[in-house]
Amino acid sequence: MKSKRYLWAALVLALAAIVMTACETQTVEVEVTRVVDVTATPRTVTFHEASAIEEMTAPHQCKPLATLPTEFSQPWRLGFINPNLAHPFFGEWSGAMKTAAEFYGVEFFESDAAGDYSTEPDLLETLLLNDLSIVGAHGPNVYEGLALRALDEGIQFIGIDNGPSEYTPIVYGIPDGIAGMRGAELLVEGVRKRQQEDWAGRELFFIELTHGGIPACVTRTGSAASTFMEAMELDEDHVLMADLTTGRSAEDMVNDAMTANPDGVFAMIPCWDGLGIGPYNAVAEAGNEADVMLVTLGGDEPPAKFLKTRPMGYYGFIEFQPYCEGWGWVEVALATLEGLPFETYQVRKAITQETVDQRYEELYGSE
């Protein structure tokens, strides 16, 4: 009997050892699995170099607004409503956006409003069929509705040269206050030269050529007026407003100002190039170009070509570099989608009759 008890005891101890061994083996297997998971290799992220962007955008040499990865987190799809592809300035936007999208390896879809902003809501509906990640447009009178429609679809809207919106936190484009200020500084330079010559002792007026219905214009020309007024120590009676929202043409309003002050001389800055060149041409046709000094804002090919003819009184322009502005829109859109920081767009070039030949050849070649 005693030997049987020993036999049963030995059998129990053996079974216990087997169970313990099995448990230890299972524990080791779990620990090994966890080690493999922890040591997984993370994905390496590389970024585009700023020098490559400047080389790619030559002769414009655009400064990148964001440092973007060479591989994005998703295959992004960008959409944009161009206000008028036939216009040289907006055509530069288009070419730059397409090239930038190709460079960064994303899809780009574009519609053309052909100069009619009222078509943009319908064009947006068509663009939205492309399963866009983000969309943008330029349309001073319609962009708020476009931004709201995009928001309804859960898509971010980034306009260009529109001004602030209730429906998107991002305001992209020309820094209007700075652009107006720099235009005024260039105009002050030209006027002071004339005051040492044929304008010595003449009564000086400033004409602000603007559009009160366009927020960007109000900021842009308002900044120009205040900067010029302070620099030249003008009182409010010598700062005149020519606002297109009155229903009158810029040509008529400038003519009225000059007729009312026949002994005066007039410095002018418009919201955009054409808004100043039109009245200037009317003044020149009347033989009074010696009494005006003009600086314009924008500076794409048509005003550059005109400045090359050395028209008396057209001192120069602030170049908005539309190609770089279009390229930058793509970068800001992609940075927004990736959750990356970006810089604001800046205007950097002031062109005068002394420098326009070289700049024109850089951008457009010889005529």
C-alpha positions as a LaTeX table, in Angstrom:
\begin{tabular}{lrrr}
\hline
Residue & $x$ (\AA) & $y$ (\AA) & $z$ (\AA) \\
\hline
Met1 & 0.00 & 0.00 & 0.00 \\
Lys2 & 2.85 & 2.33 & 0.90 \\
Ser3 & 4.49 & 1.79 & $-2.47$ \\
Lys4 & 1.21 & 2.62 & $-4.22$ \\
Arg5 & 0.99 & 5.90 & $-2.31$ \\
Tyr6 & 4.52 & 6.74 & $-3.44$ \\
Leu7 & 3.59 & 5.82 & $-7.01$ \\
Trp8 & 0.54 & 8.16 & $-6.99$ \\
Ala9 & 2.55 & 10.97 & $-5.48$ \\
Ala10 & 5.21 & 10.63 & $-8.13$ \\
Leu11 & 2.57 & 10.63 & $-10.84$ \\
Val12 & 1.00 & 13.88 & $-9.48$ \\
Leu13 & 4.40 & 15.59 & $-9.31$ \\
Ala14 & 5.15 & 14.58 & $-12.89$ \\
Leu15 & 1.83 & 15.97 & $-14.15$ \\
Ala16 & 2.42 & 19.24 & $-12.29$ \\
Ala17 & 5.85 & 19.58 & $-13.89$ \\
Ile18 & 4.37 & 19.02 & $-17.35$ \\
Val19 & 1.71 & 21.69 & $-16.76$ \\
Met20 & 4.27 & 24.21 & $-15.47$ \\
Thr21 & 6.51 & 23.55 & $-18.45$ \\
Ala22 & 3.64 & 24.15 & $-20.87$ \\
Cys23 & 2.77 & 27.45 & $-19.15$ \\
Glu24 & 6.36 & 28.66 & $-19.29$ \\
Thr25 & 6.54 & 27.88 & $-23.01$ \\
Gln26 & 3.35 & 29.89 & $-23.72$ \\
Thr27 & 4.68 & 32.89 & $-21.79$ \\
Val28 & 7.91 & 32.96 & $-23.78$ \\
Glu29 & 6.00 & 32.86 & $-27.07$ \\
Val30 & 3.87 & 35.89 & $-26.06$ \\
Glu31 & 6.94 & 37.89 & $-25.04$ \\
Val32 & 8.71 & 37.18 & $-28.36$ \\
Thr33 & 5.65 & 38.35 & $-30.32$ \\
Arg34 & 5.58 & 41.66 & $-28.45$ \\
Val35 & 9.27 & 42.32 & $-29.14$ \\
Val36 & 8.68 & 41.97 & $-32.89$ \\
Asp37 & 5.80 & 44.52 & $-32.79$ \\
Val38 & 7.78 & 47.12 & $-30.86$ \\
Thr39 & 10.75 & 47.11 & $-33.21$ \\
Ala40 & 8.72 & 47.91 & $-36.41$ \\
Thr41 & 10.63 & 50.33 & $-38.72$ \\
Pro42 & 8.91 & 53.79 & $-39.19$ \\
Arg43 & 8.47 & 55.35 & $-42.67$ \\
Thr44 & 11.15 & 57.89 & $-43.63$ \\
Val45 & 9.79 & 61.28 & $-44.77$ \\
Thr46 & 11.79 & 63.47 & $-47.17$ \\
Phe47 & 10.99 & 67.02 & $-48.25$ \\
His48 & 11.44 & 69.16 & $-51.36$ \\
Glu49 & 14.37 & 71.59 & $-51.25$ \\
Ala50 & 13.68 & 75.33 & $-51.68$ \\
Ser51 & 16.46 & 75.55 & $-54.27$ \\
Ala52 & 14.66 & 72.98 & $-56.43$ \\
Ile53 & 11.49 & 75.11 & $-56.36$ \\
Glu54 & 13.33 & 78.26 & $-57.38$ \\
Glu55 & 15.05 & 76.39 & $-60.22$ \\
Met56 & 11.77 & 74.82 & $-61.35$ \\
Thr57 & 10.03 & 78.21 & $-61.45$ \\
Ala58 & 12.80 & 80.11 & $-63.27$ \\
Pro59 & 12.83 & 82.87 & $-64.47$ \\
His60 & 10.24 & 83.79 & $-61.85$ \\
Gln61 & 12.28 & 82.14 & $-59.07$ \\
Cys62 & 9.34 & 81.72 & $-56.72$ \\
Lys63 & 10.03 & 81.45 & $-53.01$ \\
Pro64 & 8.26 & 78.33 & $-51.66$ \\
Leu65 & 5.54 & 79.09 & $-49.13$ \\
Ala66 & 5.68 & 75.66 & $-47.48$ \\
Thr67 & 8.15 & 72.82 & $-47.07$ \\
Leu68 & 6.25 & 69.88 & $-48.53$ \\
Pro69 & 7.04 & 66.15 & $-48.42$ \\
Thr70 & 8.04 & 64.26 & $-51.53$ \\
Glu71 & 5.29 & 61.73 & $-50.71$ \\
Phe72 & 1.92 & 62.85 & $-49.35$ \\
Ser73 & $-0.26$ & 61.05 & $-46.82$ \\
Gln74 & $-3.05$ & 60.75 & $-49.41$ \\
Pro75 & $-3.47$ & 61.17 & $-53.21$ \\
Trp76 & $-4.80$ & 64.74 & $-53.03$ \\
Arg77 & $-7.06$ & 66.25 & $-55.72$ \\
Leu78 & $-7.11$ & 70.04 & $-56.13$ \\
Gly79 & $-9.74$ & 72.12 & $-57.94$ \\
Phe80 & $-9.75$ & 75.77 & $-59.02$ \\
Ile81 & $-12.14$ & 78.09 & $-60.87$ \\
Asn82 & $-10.08$ & 80.50 & $-62.96$ \\
Pro83 & $-11.86$ & 83.83 & $-63.54$ \\
Asn84 & $-10.64$ & 84.22 & $-67.12$ \\
Leu85 & $-7.99$ & 82.08 & $-68.77$ \\
Ala86 & $-7.76$ & 84.54 & $-71.66$ \\
His87 & $-6.55$ & 87.32 & $-69.34$ \\
Pro88 & $-2.72$ & 87.38 & $-69.13$ \\
Phe89 & $-2.64$ & 87.73 & $-65.34$ \\
Phe90 & $-5.06$ & 84.87 & $-64.70$ \\
Gly91 & $-3.46$ & 82.82 & $-67.44$ \\
Glu92 & $-0.21$ & 83.00 & $-65.46$ \\
Trp93 & $-2.05$ & 81.64 & $-62.44$ \\
Ser94 & $-3.30$ & 78.69 & $-64.47$ \\
Gly95 & 0.04 & 77.76 & $-65.97$ \\
Ala96 & 1.74 & 77.89 & $-62.60$ \\
Met97 & $-0.95$ & 75.83 & $-60.84$ \\
Lys98 & $-0.79$ & 73.08 & $-63.42$ \\
Thr99 & 3.01 & 72.94 & $-63.32$ \\
Ala100 & 3.09 & 72.99 & $-59.52$ \\
Ala101 & 0.53 & 70.19 & $-59.27$ \\
Glu102 & 2.59 & 68.07 & $-61.66$ \\
Phe103 & 5.79 & 68.87 & $-59.75$ \\
Tyr104 & 4.26 & 67.82 & $-56.43$ \\
Gly105 & 2.55 & 64.78 & $-57.92$ \\
Val106 & $-1.12$ & 65.60 & $-57.28$ \\
Glu107 & $-4.17$ & 65.89 & $-59.53$ \\
Phe108 & $-5.44$ & 69.33 & $-60.57$ \\
Phe109 & $-8.86$ & 70.16 & $-62.05$ \\
Glu110 & $-9.67$ & 73.61 & $-63.47$ \\
Ser111 & $-12.72$ & 75.44 & $-64.80$ \\
Asp112 & $-12.81$ & 78.72 & $-66.72$ \\
Ala113 & $-15.36$ & 81.42 & $-65.84$ \\
Ala114 & $-14.31$ & 83.29 & $-69.02$ \\
Gly115 & $-14.74$ & 86.67 & $-67.36$ \\
Asp116 & $-18.23$ & 86.02 & $-65.98$ \\
Tyr117 & $-18.19$ & 85.58 & $-62.20$ \\
Ser118 & $-21.89$ & 84.68 & $-62.17$ \\
Thr119 & $-21.04$ & 81.30 & $-63.76$ \\
Glu120 & $-18.76$ & 80.25 & $-60.90$ \\
Pro121 & $-21.42$ & 78.61 & $-58.68$ \\
Asp122 & $-22.40$ & 76.26 & $-61.52$ \\
Leu123 & $-18.75$ & 75.63 & $-62.36$ \\
Leu124 & $-18.15$ & 74.68 & $-58.74$ \\
Glu125 & $-20.89$ & 72.05 & $-58.91$ \\
Thr126 & $-19.15$ & 70.50 & $-61.91$ \\
Leu127 & $-15.78$ & 70.55 & $-60.20$ \\
Leu128 & $-17.19$ & 68.86 & $-57.11$ \\
Leu129 & $-17.96$ & 65.78 & $-59.22$ \\
Asn130 & $-14.20$ & 65.09 & $-59.27$ \\
Asp131 & $-14.09$ & 64.06 & $-55.59$ \\
Leu132 & $-11.93$ & 67.04 & $-54.68$ \\
Ser133 & $-9.83$ & 67.34 & $-51.55$ \\
Ile134 & $-9.79$ & 71.15 & $-51.66$ \\
Val135 & $-11.09$ & 73.87 & $-54.00$ \\
Gly136 & $-10.43$ & 77.54 & $-54.71$ \\
Ala137 & $-11.59$ & 80.44 & $-56.85$ \\
His138 & $-11.30$ & 84.16 & $-57.47$ \\
Gly139 & $-14.62$ & 85.98 & $-57.49$ \\
Pro140 & $-15.07$ & 89.13 & $-55.39$ \\
Asn141 & $-18.86$ & 89.01 & $-55.62$ \\
Val142 & $-19.42$ & 85.26 & $-55.31$ \\
Tyr143 & $-16.62$ & 83.75 & $-53.25$ \\
Glu144 & $-18.56$ & 83.72 & $-49.97$ \\
Gly145 & $-21.23$ & 81.51 & $-51.52$ \\
Leu146 & $-18.57$ & 79.26 & $-53.05$ \\
Ala147 & $-16.84$ & 78.85 & $-49.70$ \\
Leu148 & $-20.15$ & 77.98 & $-48.00$ \\
Arg149 & $-21.00$ & 75.41 & $-50.69$ \\
Ala150 & $-17.59$ & 73.76 & $-50.28$ \\
Leu151 & $-18.07$ & 73.73 & $-46.52$ \\
Asp152 & $-21.39$ & 71.93 & $-46.99$ \\
Glu153 & $-19.47$ & 69.20 & $-48.82$ \\
Gly154 & $-16.83$ & 69.01 & $-46.10$ \\
Ile155 & $-14.18$ & 70.51 & $-48.40$ \\
Gln156 & $-11.82$ & 73.32 & $-47.49$ \\
Phe157 & $-12.07$ & 76.45 & $-49.67$ \\
Ile158 & $-9.01$ & 78.63 & $-50.31$ \\
Gly159 & $-9.72$ & 81.67 & $-52.45$ \\
Ile160 & $-7.15$ & 83.90 & $-54.07$ \\
Asp161 & $-7.22$ & 87.72 & $-53.91$ \\
Asn162 & $-10.75$ & 87.70 & $-52.49$ \\
Gly163 & $-10.36$ & 88.99 & $-48.96$ \\
Pro164 & $-11.60$ & 87.43 & $-45.70$ \\
Ser165 & $-14.52$ & 85.01 & $-45.54$ \\
Glu166 & $-16.83$ & 83.74 & $-42.80$ \\
Tyr167 & $-16.55$ & 80.23 & $-44.18$ \\
Thr168 & $-12.81$ & 79.65 & $-44.41$ \\
Pro169 & $-10.00$ & 80.64 & $-42.03$ \\
Ile170 & $-7.43$ & 81.03 & $-44.81$ \\
Val171 & $-7.05$ & 84.29 & $-46.76$ \\
Tyr172 & $-4.55$ & 83.77 & $-49.57$ \\
Gly173 & $-3.17$ & 86.12 & $-52.17$ \\
Ile174 & $-1.69$ & 89.57 & $-52.51$ \\
Pro175 & $-1.09$ & 91.22 & $-49.10$ \\
Asp176 & $-3.22$ & 94.19 & $-50.04$ \\
Gly177 & $-2.14$ & 96.63 & $-47.37$ \\
Ile178 & 1.54 & 95.99 & $-48.03$ \\
Ala179 & 1.05 & 96.16 & $-51.82$ \\
Gly180 & $-0.67$ & 99.54 & $-51.53$ \\
Met181 & 2.00 & 100.84 & $-49.20$ \\
Arg182 & 4.83 & 99.79 & $-51.52$ \\
Gly183 & 3.04 & 101.31 & $-54.49$ \\
Ala184 & 2.77 & 104.59 & $-52.61$ \\
Glu185 & 6.44 & 104.48 & $-51.67$ \\
Leu186 & 7.36 & 104.07 & $-55.35$ \\
Leu187 & 5.01 & 106.91 & $-56.28$ \\
Val188 & 6.56 & 109.18 & $-53.64$ \\
Glu189 & 9.96 & 108.47 & $-55.18$ \\
Gly190 & 8.76 & 109.53 & $-58.62$ \\
Val191 & 6.85 & 112.62 & $-57.41$ \\
Arg192 & 9.80 & 113.94 & $-55.43$ \\
Lys193 & 11.94 & 113.74 & $-58.55$ \\
Arg194 & 9.35 & 115.75 & $-60.47$ \\
Gln195 & 9.13 & 118.30 & $-57.65$ \\
Gln196 & 12.80 & 119.00 & $-58.24$ \\
Glu197 & 12.01 & 119.67 & $-61.89$ \\
Asp198 & 8.79 & 120.75 & $-63.65$ \\
Trp199 & 6.49 & 120.17 & $-60.66$ \\
Ala200 & 8.36 & 122.59 & $-58.38$ \\
Gly201 & 5.86 & 124.80 & $-56.55$ \\
Arg202 & 2.80 & 123.07 & $-58.10$ \\
Glu203 & $-0.24$ & 122.12 & $-55.99$ \\
Leu204 & $-0.21$ & 118.35 & $-55.50$ \\
Phe205 & $-3.27$ & 116.07 & $-55.38$ \\
Phe206 & $-3.56$ & 112.31 & $-54.91$ \\
Ile207 & $-6.27$ & 110.34 & $-56.72$ \\
Glu208 & $-7.26$ & 106.97 & $-55.26$ \\
Leu209 & $-8.66$ & 104.82 & $-58.08$ \\
Thr210 & $-10.62$ & 102.03 & $-56.44$ \\
His211 & $-13.69$ & 99.80 & $-56.36$ \\
Gly212 & $-15.58$ & 100.05 & $-53.08$ \\
Gly213 & $-17.37$ & 96.76 & $-53.69$ \\
Ile214 & $-14.14$ & 94.74 & $-53.69$ \\
Pro215 & $-12.66$ & 94.33 & $-50.19$ \\
Ala216 & $-9.15$ & 93.80 & $-51.57$ \\
Cys217 & $-9.34$ & 97.12 & $-53.42$ \\
Val218 & $-10.54$ & 99.03 & $-50.38$ \\
Thr219 & $-7.57$ & 97.78 & $-48.37$ \\
Arg220 & $-5.05$ & 98.13 & $-51.19$ \\
Thr221 & $-5.77$ & 101.67 & $-52.35$ \\
Gly222 & $-6.67$ & 102.82 & $-48.84$ \\
Ser223 & $-3.19$ & 101.84 & $-47.69$ \\
Ala224 & $-1.68$ & 103.63 & $-50.69$ \\
Ala225 & $-3.64$ & 106.80 & $-49.95$ \\
Ser226 & $-2.68$ & 106.95 & $-46.28$ \\
Thr227 & 1.00 & 106.20 & $-47.00$ \\
Phe228 & 1.23 & 108.85 & $-49.73$ \\
Met229 & $-0.74$ & 111.39 & $-47.71$ \\
Glu230 & 1.62 & 111.05 & $-44.75$ \\
Ala231 & 4.83 & 111.06 & $-46.79$ \\
Met232 & 3.86 & 114.12 & $-48.85$ \\
Glu233 & 2.10 & 115.88 & $-45.93$ \\
Leu234 & $-1.19$ & 116.29 & $-47.78$ \\
Asp235 & $-4.44$ & 117.28 & $-46.10$ \\
Glu236 & $-7.71$ & 115.50 & $-46.79$ \\
Asp237 & $-8.80$ & 118.12 & $-49.33$ \\
His238 & $-5.92$ & 117.02 & $-51.56$ \\
Val239 & $-6.77$ & 113.31 & $-51.46$ \\
Leu240 & $-9.48$ & 112.57 & $-54.04$ \\
Met241 & $-11.52$ & 109.39 & $-54.44$ \\
Ala242 & $-12.48$ & 107.85 & $-57.79$ \\
Asp243 & $-14.70$ & 104.88 & $-56.93$ \\
Leu244 & $-16.23$ & 102.71 & $-59.64$ \\
Thr245 & $-19.19$ & 101.87 & $-57.41$ \\
Thr246 & $-20.53$ & 105.36 & $-58.17$ \\
Gly247 & $-21.35$ & 104.08 & $-61.65$ \\
Arg248 & $-19.03$ & 106.55 & $-63.33$ \\
Ser249 & $-15.91$ & 105.66 & $-65.33$ \\
Ala250 & $-12.43$ & 106.21 & $-63.94$ \\
Glu251 & $-11.65$ & 108.32 & $-67.00$ \\
Asp252 & $-14.52$ & 110.72 & $-66.30$ \\
Met253 & $-13.69$ & 111.04 & $-62.60$ \\
Val254 & $-10.01$ & 111.82 & $-63.26$ \\
Asn255 & $-10.98$ & 114.33 & $-65.92$ \\
Asp256 & $-13.37$ & 116.06 & $-63.50$ \\
Ala257 & $-10.66$ & 116.28 & $-60.83$ \\
Met258 & $-8.19$ & 117.84 & $-63.24$ \\
Thr259 & $-10.78$ & 120.25 & $-64.63$ \\
Ala260 & $-11.70$ & 121.39 & $-61.10$ \\
Asn261 & $-8.03$ & 122.03 & $-60.27$ \\
Pro262 & $-6.47$ & 123.36 & $-63.48$ \\
Asp263 & $-3.21$ & 124.44 & $-61.81$ \\
Gly264 & $-2.70$ & 121.18 & $-59.94$ \\
Val265 & $-0.62$ & 118.07 & $-60.57$ \\
Phe266 & $-1.94$ & 114.60 & $-59.84$ \\
Ala267 & $-0.39$ & 111.43 & $-58.43$ \\
Met268 & $-2.47$ & 108.28 & $-58.98$ \\
Ile269 & $-2.58$ & 104.67 & $-57.80$ \\
Pro270 & $-5.28$ & 102.20 & $-58.96$ \\
Cys271 & $-6.39$ & 98.91 & $-57.46$ \\
Trp272 & $-5.16$ & 97.12 & $-60.60$ \\
Asp273 & $-3.11$ & 98.14 & $-63.64$ \\
Gly274 & $-5.92$ & 98.70 & $-66.13$ \\
Leu275 & $-7.85$ & 100.90 & $-63.72$ \\
Gly276 & $-4.97$ & 103.36 & $-63.86$ \\
Ile277 & $-3.75$ & 102.96 & $-67.43$ \\
Gly278 & $-7.21$ & 103.73 & $-68.87$ \\
Pro279 & $-7.45$ & 107.19 & $-67.24$ \\
Tyr280 & $-3.78$ & 107.85 & $-68.00$ \\
Asn281 & $-4.39$ & 107.25 & $-71.71$ \\
Ala282 & $-7.38$ & 109.60 & $-71.62$ \\
Val283 & $-5.23$ & 112.29 & $-70.00$ \\
Ala284 & $-2.47$ & 111.73 & $-72.56$ \\
Glu285 & $-4.93$ & 111.99 & $-75.46$ \\
Ala286 & $-5.97$ & 115.36 & $-74.08$ \\
Gly287 & $-2.30$ & 116.43 & $-74.03$ \\
Asn288 & $-2.08$ & 116.67 & $-70.22$ \\
Glu289 & 0.23 & 113.76 & $-69.40$ \\
Ala290 & 2.82 & 116.20 & $-67.96$ \\
Asp291 & 0.41 & 116.84 & $-65.09$ \\
Val292 & 0.08 & 113.24 & $-63.88$ \\
Met293 & 2.31 & 110.66 & $-62.22$ \\
Leu294 & 1.09 & 107.06 & $-62.22$ \\
Val295 & 2.19 & 103.91 & $-60.39$ \\
Thr296 & 0.11 & 100.78 & $-60.98$ \\
Leu297 & $-0.34$ & 97.53 & $-59.06$ \\
Gly298 & $-0.08$ & 94.13 & $-60.75$ \\
Gly299 & 2.60 & 94.31 & $-63.38$ \\
Asp300 & 1.95 & 91.41 & $-65.75$ \\
Glu301 & 2.92 & 91.50 & $-69.45$ \\
Pro302 & 0.59 & 94.24 & $-70.87$ \\
Pro303 & 1.61 & 97.00 & $-68.40$ \\
Ala304 & 5.25 & 95.92 & $-68.68$ \\
Lys305 & 5.07 & 96.25 & $-72.45$ \\
Phe306 & 3.44 & 99.68 & $-72.08$ \\
Leu307 & 6.05 & 100.86 & $-69.59$ \\
Lys308 & 8.78 & 99.90 & $-72.07$ \\
Thr309 & 7.50 & 102.66 & $-74.37$ \\
Arg310 & 8.52 & 105.22 & $-71.69$ \\
Pro311 & 5.18 & 107.06 & $-71.45$ \\
Met312 & 5.64 & 110.37 & $-69.69$ \\
Gly313 & 4.26 & 110.22 & $-66.16$ \\
Tyr314 & 3.96 & 106.42 & $-65.91$ \\
Tyr315 & 6.70 & 105.89 & $-63.33$ \\
Gly316 & 6.40 & 102.15 & $-62.77$ \\
Phe317 & 4.50 & 99.32 & $-61.09$ \\
Ile318 & 4.60 & 96.91 & $-58.19$ \\
Glu319 & 4.89 & 93.45 & $-59.73$ \\
Phe320 & 2.56 & 90.92 & $-58.13$ \\
Gln321 & 4.32 & 88.02 & $-59.91$ \\
Pro322 & 1.13 & 86.15 & $-60.85$ \\
Tyr323 & 3.04 & 82.99 & $-61.75$ \\
Cys324 & 4.44 & 82.75 & $-58.22$ \\
Glu325 & 1.05 & 83.60 & $-56.75$ \\
Gly326 & $-0.51$ & 80.69 & $-58.64$ \\
Trp327 & 2.33 & 78.34 & $-57.67$ \\
Gly328 & 1.98 & 79.40 & $-54.06$ \\
Trp329 & $-1.74$ & 78.63 & $-54.04$ \\
Val330 & $-0.96$ & 74.98 & $-54.77$ \\
Glu331 & 1.61 & 74.89 & $-51.96$ \\
Val332 & $-0.77$ & 76.48 & $-49.44$ \\
Ala333 & $-3.55$ & 74.06 & $-50.44$ \\
Leu334 & $-1.28$ & 71.04 & $-49.99$ \\
Ala335 & 0.15 & 72.33 & $-46.71$ \\
Thr336 & $-3.39$ & 72.79 & $-45.42$ \\
Leu337 & $-4.35$ & 69.24 & $-46.36$ \\
Glu338 & $-1.21$ & 67.82 & $-44.74$ \\
Gly339 & $-1.56$ & 69.95 & $-41.60$ \\
Leu340 & 1.76 & 71.71 & $-42.24$ \\
Pro341 & 2.64 & 75.39 & $-41.65$ \\
Phe342 & 2.92 & 77.85 & $-44.55$ \\
Glu343 & 3.98 & 81.44 & $-45.09$ \\
Thr344 & 1.94 & 84.32 & $-46.50$ \\
Tyr345 & 2.49 & 85.41 & $-50.09$ \\
Gln346 & 4.62 & 88.53 & $-50.55$ \\
Val347 & 5.19 & 91.09 & $-53.30$ \\
Arg348 & 8.88 & 91.80 & $-53.71$ \\
Lys349 & 9.54 & 93.64 & $-56.97$ \\
Ala350 & 9.14 & 97.31 & $-57.92$ \\
Ile351 & 9.73 & 97.97 & $-61.63$ \\
Thr352 & 10.40 & 101.40 & $-63.17$ \\
Gln353 & 11.21 & 102.69 & $-66.65$ \\
Glu354 & 14.88 & 102.23 & $-65.76$ \\
Thr355 & 14.53 & 98.50 & $-64.98$ \\
Val356 & 11.61 & 97.33 & $-67.13$ \\
Asp357 & 13.66 & 96.32 & $-70.20$ \\
Gln358 & 15.72 & 93.78 & $-68.28$ \\
Arg359 & 12.72 & 92.45 & $-66.36$ \\
Tyr360 & 10.62 & 92.12 & $-69.52$ \\
Glu361 & 13.33 & 90.11 & $-71.25$ \\
Glu362 & 13.70 & 87.83 & $-68.20$ \\
Leu363 & 10.01 & 86.97 & $-68.16$ \\
Tyr364 & 8.82 & 87.28 & $-71.76$ \\
Gly365 & 11.93 & 87.40 & $-73.96$ \\
Ser366 & 12.77 & 90.07 & $-76.49$ \\
Glu367 & 9.94 & 91.50 & $-78.60$ \\
\hline
\end{tabular}
